[in-house]
Amino acid sequence: MKKVMMKVNGRPYQFIVEPDRVLLDLLREDLRLTGAKQSCDRKGQCGACTVIVNGKAVRSCLQKVTNLDRAEVITVEGLGTPDNPHLIQEAYVLSGAIQCGYCTPGMIMATKDLLDRNPNPDAAEIKKALEHNLCRCTGYKTIIDAVKLAGRFIRGETSPDKVRPDPNGSKIGVSHPRPSAMIKACGMAEFSADIKLQDALEVAVVRSVEHHARIKSIDTSKAEKMPGVIGVMTAKDIKGSNRIKIIFPDQPILAEEKVRCLGDAIAIVAARTKKQALSAAEAIRVDYDPLLVLKSPQEAMAAGAIQIHSEWPNLCFSQPQIKGDAEKAIAESAAVVQAEFSTQINHQAPLEPEATIAYLEGEGEDAQLVVAGRSIEIHVHMANLQEALGYENVRYEEAYSGGQFGQKAAMSSEAISAAAALHFKRPIRYIPSLTESMVMSTKRHPFTMKVKLAADANGKLTAFTIDYIIDNGAYMVIGIYIIMRCMWMLSGSYGIPNVKALARLVYTNNPAGGAARGAGPPQVTFALESAMDMLAEKVGMDPLKFRKINSLQPGQSVSTGMVYDQWPFPELCDAIKPTYDRAQKEATTFNSKNGPMRRGVGLGTHAFGIGGPGDTGRVAVELDPDNGITIFVAVADPGEGNDSMLTQIASHLSGVPMKKVRLVTRDTDHTTEMGPAAASRMTYMAGGSLVLAIEQLRKAMDEAGTKTYEGLKKAGKPTRYMGSKKAQGKEGPLDPVTGQGPSFESRVHAIQMAEVEVNTDTGDVRVIKVTTAVDAGKVIHPQNLEGQLHGGMDQGVGFALREEYIHGQTKDWVTFKFPTMKTSFDMDVIVRETPREKGPLGATGVGEMTMVPTAPAVINAIYNACGVRIYDLPATPEKIKAALATKK
Ligand code: FES
Ligand code: FES
């Protein structure tokens, strides 16, 4: 132990610490300061823990406290408060640089260090100074903008008051600061691991080291006697079904007789400290009887293959789609291309690990089990927990969330915390490492796709066939829904008269697939949009023109047979044309020089569905005694800006000032169910329901001739109203034989253009710029719209070029190849606003749009640059180099 004196945020402290105590733990655990976050496993990879020590930004997880005697430490809490924020915090809020906000405190502290040294940095200097700070949401562009704006504030060139939109001005089409942005900028938003839980036990989970095996025995005897251990639990200690069910009840919380995937949870150890829990977990012996491991759908579908689940065959679902006669049309077409494409398992890579807490509130049989985590559908997950644990009285509270990108449509650590809290009757904190978080969470499904695409002599598409196999991994999660989403959007932006598709979903012993930004369409669109470029070349037509002439026309049907009246895609082709011409010209000039560097331009498009068949939302609004409005609805906001959307729509329609619009969105006891904050649906479905609720409130006010709470009460009218939007069509799968039926009520359209530079010696690809022309209907909050588009572009480029999750090997942000300031690129957004007939105030949704066509745009740009086409994502330098060698 050593005595250390230190000033933190101006206050003197004295600590007596162990030699291995790091500053991050001291700040978070001893001083209960939660501004500094932990994403990576204290490896210096994420920068979320950045604070300033003696005037210099440092990663606090790497700083031994014993080396900091007499140091001055400033954390984000010491910089400013929501009432008195620092100019840098103001700049981050006003630039729209805060989405989930998990990276924000670290970014702000790194910015402070930079601007203290250099108040007028250029983009390169900003990138260098923030190179250790990761962000998954923004694509870094708005963060660079925020640093520049902070510099302008500090240099006195402008002020927050001059930049901030007038709160009394227009509410729609204006980027008012998000309601949650400032508390995130000041480190005061409570993420799951920040919640202070008195006397909480820490838990560690014993996970399978086998990919597929029967469990012969579990020996917990040694662990139970270890210091600090309160107890160990296994599946037999869970009173309910022990199964998490979204579609099939196939996923145990704790493994029963067998494990089906490396990392399956087998036992939970509860102890006084995390260290004790982890040591005891290591002492538990599990005896396995290994089974054949099915590593691919092909192995799993082979005759005689062992069945992974006794209740369901390995080929657990298939869905055809037939429109017209594709085979005949192909035989009669002037040009046909065919190819096989594949995509990788990928991780959604939210910065926040899978932390959750759980505790019993109240006593005895009436106690309520409270679970806090970052679920994006708290009511469904509450119901899952009730059934799995056999305990009815459950409340789920959504903490602030460090991103999720679809991942939290599935439950993971919540079930562990909740099971432990019930069993041990003590508050539980489960803060898994990043490595464990990666193991336990769902992934983007890998696809293999055989494609044919055909056109007539005029370049008009005649037919599309696709046979695709999806590796579902060990558990169903939302697998069938992934197939439906692909089929609903299969023909993308185009009018294709003949379509024939077959999708097969297969259990393997790989990690379970789940929702991941776009959830299905990014994979099939990679195949379709690659084939579009191949076919454009074959018919001798420019790729942009080829796409435009093949646009679906209003009144024509998509692959499901559903007809759309609005389809503003051709206008987007026109909108991007000048940029496309400029980029092509620049690439031609660049390529006229000799040398290994070649530039290329590529396109990708999609028409992403919003408001699935039968989708329903419900929102309640209540007029408050002070004539403000409270909105009650479980709308998760893991970073998209749903808080802005609800607040601005409500203020716009009711005339109530934004500061008097209150949101009750985060717990199951006080909200209506709204479904997942996924599928880009919240603006359309929750916003649409909110419009209907406020219309009812206004009608009641008009009838009562009043604008006030008192007036409504006096007139005997209710003060609370419910609005419910239902998307057209019936809920449920497509026709099982033809794949025909309703699709999404609305579409968001985009055409994406990537400019890349390929080093033909090394195969390295640098993305220079991605431009998207998008039409998402009426824009409510331009910064939030752009933020979603930027984030999707950045993740799309990662999906195209770098990112791949290899189970058991991808263990941190370096092995994952997380996007950094260094890999960031220029982004541009061209917005067109065609009001959608059924959208709230004419809006649709946009959260996943640019994730979908970015990968094919990049792959097409690589082909345009150097003449090699990559069919198997990610397009690593090794693959490109090998393809170039074959070409020579
Ligand atoms: S927790 Fe310190 S760099 Fe990641
Ligand atoms: S805003 Fe940066 S990780 Fe979410």
PDB file of N, CA, C and O in Angstrom, residues 474-507:
ATOM      1  N   ALA A 474     -25.852 -20.489 -33.351  1.00  0.00           N
ATOM      2  CA  ALA A 474     -26.395 -21.533 -32.480  1.00  0.00           C
ATOM      3  C   ALA A 474     -27.823 -21.276 -32.027  1.00  0.00           C
ATOM      4  O   ALA A 474     -28.494 -22.194 -31.576  1.00  0.00           O
ATOM      5  N   TYR A 475     -28.299 -20.031 -32.129  1.00  0.00           N
ATOM      6  CA  TYR A 475     -29.636 -19.720 -31.606  1.00  0.00           C
ATOM      7  C   TYR A 475     -30.413 -18.865 -32.601  1.00  0.00           C
ATOM      8  O   TYR A 475     -29.829 -18.097 -33.362  1.00  0.00           O
ATOM      9  N   MET A 476     -31.755 -18.988 -32.528  1.00  0.00           N
ATOM     10  CA  MET A 476     -32.601 -18.337 -33.524  1.00  0.00           C
ATOM     11  C   MET A 476     -32.577 -16.809 -33.418  1.00  0.00           C
ATOM     12  O   MET A 476     -32.503 -16.106 -34.419  1.00  0.00           O
ATOM     13  N   VAL A 477     -32.679 -16.272 -32.224  1.00  0.00           N
ATOM     14  CA  VAL A 477     -32.808 -14.828 -31.990  1.00  0.00           C
ATOM     15  C   VAL A 477     -33.865 -14.272 -32.972  1.00  0.00           C
ATOM     16  O   VAL A 477     -35.028 -14.565 -32.825  1.00  0.00           O
ATOM     17  N   ILE A 478     -33.450 -13.508 -34.002  1.00  0.00           N
ATOM     18  CA  ILE A 478     -34.455 -12.956 -34.927  1.00  0.00           C
ATOM     19  C   ILE A 478     -34.232 -13.474 -36.354  1.00  0.00           C
ATOM     20  O   ILE A 478     -34.573 -12.809 -37.327  1.00  0.00           O
ATOM     21  N   GLY A 479     -33.648 -14.679 -36.461  1.00  0.00           N
ATOM     22  CA  GLY A 479     -33.237 -15.191 -37.775  1.00  0.00           C
ATOM     23  C   GLY A 479     -34.315 -15.138 -38.845  1.00  0.00           C
ATOM     24  O   GLY A 479     -34.077 -14.678 -39.965  1.00  0.00           O
ATOM     25  N   ILE A 480     -35.523 -15.603 -38.508  1.00  0.00           N
ATOM     26  CA  ILE A 480     -36.596 -15.619 -39.519  1.00  0.00           C
ATOM     27  C   ILE A 480     -36.918 -14.193 -39.963  1.00  0.00           C
ATOM     28  O   ILE A 480     -37.181 -13.925 -41.146  1.00  0.00           O
ATOM     29  N   TYR A 481     -36.866 -13.304 -39.012  1.00  0.00           N
ATOM     30  CA  TYR A 481     -37.163 -11.905 -39.330  1.00  0.00           C
ATOM     31  C   TYR A 481     -36.111 -11.327 -40.285  1.00  0.00           C
ATOM     32  O   TYR A 481     -36.429 -10.512 -41.155  1.00  0.00           O
ATOM     33  N   ILE A 482     -34.872 -11.791 -40.169  1.00  0.00           N
ATOM     34  CA  ILE A 482     -33.816 -11.336 -41.095  1.00  0.00           C
ATOM     35  C   ILE A 482     -34.191 -11.730 -42.525  1.00  0.00           C
ATOM     36  O   ILE A 482     -34.074 -10.952 -43.475  1.00  0.00           O
ATOM     37  N   ILE A 483     -34.669 -12.961 -42.676  1.00  0.00           N
ATOM     38  CA  ILE A 483     -35.083 -13.419 -44.011  1.00  0.00           C
ATOM     39  C   ILE A 483     -36.233 -12.568 -44.536  1.00  0.00           C
ATOM     40  O   ILE A 483     -36.234 -12.134 -45.696  1.00  0.00           O
ATOM     41  N   MET A 484     -37.208 -12.314 -43.669  1.00  0.00           N
ATOM     42  CA  MET A 484     -38.364 -11.506 -44.117  1.00  0.00           C
ATOM     43  C   MET A 484     -37.904 -10.119 -44.567  1.00  0.00           C
ATOM     44  O   MET A 484     -38.360  -9.595 -45.583  1.00  0.00           O
ATOM     45  N   ARG A 485     -37.013  -9.524 -43.788  1.00  0.00           N
ATOM     46  CA  ARG A 485     -36.543  -8.175 -44.137  1.00  0.00           C
ATOM     47  C   ARG A 485     -35.839  -8.184 -45.506  1.00  0.00           C
ATOM     48  O   ARG A 485     -36.014  -7.282 -46.308  1.00  0.00           O
ATOM     49  N   CYS A 486     -35.039  -9.209 -45.727  1.00  0.00           N
ATOM     50  CA  CYS A 486     -34.363  -9.299 -47.031  1.00  0.00           C
ATOM     51  C   CYS A 486     -35.390  -9.402 -48.151  1.00  0.00           C
ATOM     52  O   CYS A 486     -35.268  -8.737 -49.187  1.00  0.00           O
ATOM     53  N   MET A 487     -36.395 -10.242 -47.946  1.00  0.00           N
ATOM     54  CA  MET A 487     -37.389 -10.452 -49.001  1.00  0.00           C
ATOM     55  C   MET A 487     -38.239  -9.208 -49.224  1.00  0.00           C
ATOM     56  O   MET A 487     -38.574  -8.867 -50.360  1.00  0.00           O
ATOM     57  N   TRP A 488     -38.599  -8.531 -48.130  1.00  0.00           N
ATOM     58  CA  TRP A 488     -39.423  -7.322 -48.267  1.00  0.00           C
ATOM     59  C   TRP A 488     -38.700  -6.245 -49.087  1.00  0.00           C
ATOM     60  O   TRP A 488     -39.327  -5.413 -49.721  1.00  0.00           O
ATOM     61  N   MET A 489     -37.361  -6.255 -49.025  1.00  0.00           N
ATOM     62  CA  MET A 489     -36.593  -5.185 -49.678  1.00  0.00           C
ATOM     63  C   MET A 489     -35.705  -5.724 -50.800  1.00  0.00           C
ATOM     64  O   MET A 489     -34.767  -5.052 -51.228  1.00  0.00           O
ATOM     65  N   LEU A 490     -35.984  -6.936 -51.270  1.00  0.00           N
ATOM     66  CA  LEU A 490     -35.038  -7.654 -52.127  1.00  0.00           C
ATOM     67  C   LEU A 490     -34.701  -6.930 -53.425  1.00  0.00           C
ATOM     68  O   LEU A 490     -33.571  -6.957 -53.881  1.00  0.00           O
ATOM     69  N   SER A 491     -35.695  -6.298 -54.032  1.00  0.00           N
ATOM     70  CA  SER A 491     -35.421  -5.683 -55.330  1.00  0.00           C
ATOM     71  C   SER A 491     -34.868  -4.267 -55.199  1.00  0.00           C
ATOM     72  O   SER A 491     -34.692  -3.572 -56.213  1.00  0.00           O
ATOM     73  N   GLY A 492     -34.595  -3.846 -53.964  1.00  0.00           N
ATOM     74  CA  GLY A 492     -33.907  -2.577 -53.752  1.00  0.00           C
ATOM     75  C   GLY A 492     -34.632  -1.404 -54.379  1.00  0.00           C
ATOM     76  O   GLY A 492     -35.845  -1.248 -54.229  1.00  0.00           O
ATOM     77  N   SER A 493     -33.895  -0.599 -55.111  1.00  0.00           N
ATOM     78  CA  SER A 493     -34.452   0.623 -55.701  1.00  0.00           C
ATOM     79  C   SER A 493     -35.181   0.359 -57.014  1.00  0.00           C
ATOM     80  O   SER A 493     -35.747   1.281 -57.590  1.00  0.00           O
ATOM     81  N   TYR A 494     -35.140  -0.880 -57.496  1.00  0.00           N
ATOM     82  CA  TYR A 494     -35.426  -1.124 -58.913  1.00  0.00           C
ATOM     83  C   TYR A 494     -36.778  -1.779 -59.187  1.00  0.00           C
ATOM     84  O   TYR A 494     -37.329  -2.489 -58.352  1.00  0.00           O
ATOM     85  N   GLY A 495     -37.235  -1.538 -60.411  1.00  0.00           N
ATOM     86  CA  GLY A 495     -38.394  -2.237 -60.916  1.00  0.00           C
ATOM     87  C   GLY A 495     -37.888  -3.476 -61.651  1.00  0.00           C
ATOM     88  O   GLY A 495     -37.300  -3.359 -62.730  1.00  0.00           O
ATOM     89  N   ILE A 496     -38.066  -4.642 -61.051  1.00  0.00           N
ATOM     90  CA  ILE A 496     -37.577  -5.876 -61.690  1.00  0.00           C
ATOM     91  C   ILE A 496     -38.798  -6.775 -61.893  1.00  0.00           C
ATOM     92  O   ILE A 496     -39.402  -7.232 -60.920  1.00  0.00           O
ATOM     93  N   PRO A 497     -39.173  -7.009 -63.155  1.00  0.00           N
ATOM     94  CA  PRO A 497     -40.439  -7.706 -63.386  1.00  0.00           C
ATOM     95  C   PRO A 497     -40.439  -9.175 -62.958  1.00  0.00           C
ATOM     96  O   PRO A 497     -41.498  -9.721 -62.645  1.00  0.00           O
ATOM     97  N   ASN A 498     -39.261  -9.796 -62.962  1.00  0.00           N
ATOM     98  CA  ASN A 498     -39.220 -11.225 -62.633  1.00  0.00           C
ATOM     99  C   ASN A 498     -38.166 -11.471 -61.551  1.00  0.00           C
ATOM    100  O   ASN A 498     -36.999 -11.093 -61.730  1.00  0.00           O
ATOM    101  N   VAL A 499     -38.616 -12.097 -60.485  1.00  0.00           N
ATOM    102  CA  VAL A 499     -37.699 -12.351 -59.355  1.00  0.00           C
ATOM    103  C   VAL A 499     -37.910 -13.780 -58.888  1.00  0.00           C
ATOM    104  O   VAL A 499     -39.051 -14.243 -58.773  1.00  0.00           O
ATOM    105  N   LYS A 500     -36.794 -14.442 -58.627  1.00  0.00           N
ATOM    106  CA  LYS A 500     -36.906 -15.774 -58.020  1.00  0.00           C
ATOM    107  C   LYS A 500     -35.833 -15.864 -56.944  1.00  0.00           C
ATOM    108  O   LYS A 500     -34.640 -15.663 -57.230  1.00  0.00           O
ATOM    109  N   ALA A 501     -36.275 -16.128 -55.725  1.00  0.00           N
ATOM    110  CA  ALA A 501     -35.317 -16.175 -54.619  1.00  0.00           C
ATOM    111  C   ALA A 501     -35.619 -17.356 -53.729  1.00  0.00           C
ATOM    112  O   ALA A 501     -36.754 -17.822 -53.639  1.00  0.00           O
ATOM    113  N   LEU A 502     -34.579 -17.824 -53.082  1.00  0.00           N
ATOM    114  CA  LEU A 502     -34.751 -18.829 -52.041  1.00  0.00           C
ATOM    115  C   LEU A 502     -33.792 -18.477 -50.916  1.00  0.00           C
ATOM    116  O   LEU A 502     -32.591 -18.296 -51.143  1.00  0.00           O
ATOM    117  N   ALA A 503     -34.352 -18.366 -49.708  1.00  0.00           N
ATOM    118  CA  ALA A 503     -33.516 -18.084 -48.540  1.00  0.00           C
ATOM    119  C   ALA A 503     -33.580 -19.278 -47.607  1.00  0.00           C
ATOM    120  O   ALA A 503     -34.663 -19.829 -47.378  1.00  0.00           O
ATOM    121  N   ARG A 504     -32.414 -19.662 -47.079  1.00  0.00           N
ATOM    122  CA  ARG A 504     -32.391 -20.751 -46.102  1.00  0.00           C
ATOM    123  C   ARG A 504     -31.625 -20.305 -44.862  1.00  0.00           C
ATOM    124  O   ARG A 504     -30.557 -19.691 -44.975  1.00  0.00           O
ATOM    125  N   LEU A 505     -32.203 -20.626 -43.717  1.00  0.00           N
ATOM    126  CA  LEU A 505     -31.628 -20.225 -42.427  1.00  0.00           C
ATOM    127  C   LEU A 505     -31.172 -21.492 -41.712  1.00  0.00           C
ATOM    128  O   LEU A 505     -31.967 -22.433 -41.557  1.00  0.00           O
ATOM    129  N   VAL A 506     -29.919 -21.506 -41.294  1.00  0.00           N
ATOM    130  CA  VAL A 506     -29.343 -22.770 -40.823  1.00  0.00           C
ATOM    131  C   VAL A 506     -28.657 -22.583 -39.468  1.00  0.00           C
ATOM    132  O   VAL A 506     -27.827 -21.685 -39.292  1.00  0.00           O
ATOM    133  N   TYR A 507     -29.000 -23.466 -38.535  1.00  0.00           N
ATOM    134  CA  TYR A 507     -28.276 -23.495 -37.257  1.00  0.00           C
ATOM    135  C   TYR A 507     -26.878 -24.054 -37.471  1.00  0.00           C
ATOM    136  O   TYR A 507     -26.703 -25.057 -38.197  1.00  0.00           O
TER     137      TYR A 507
END
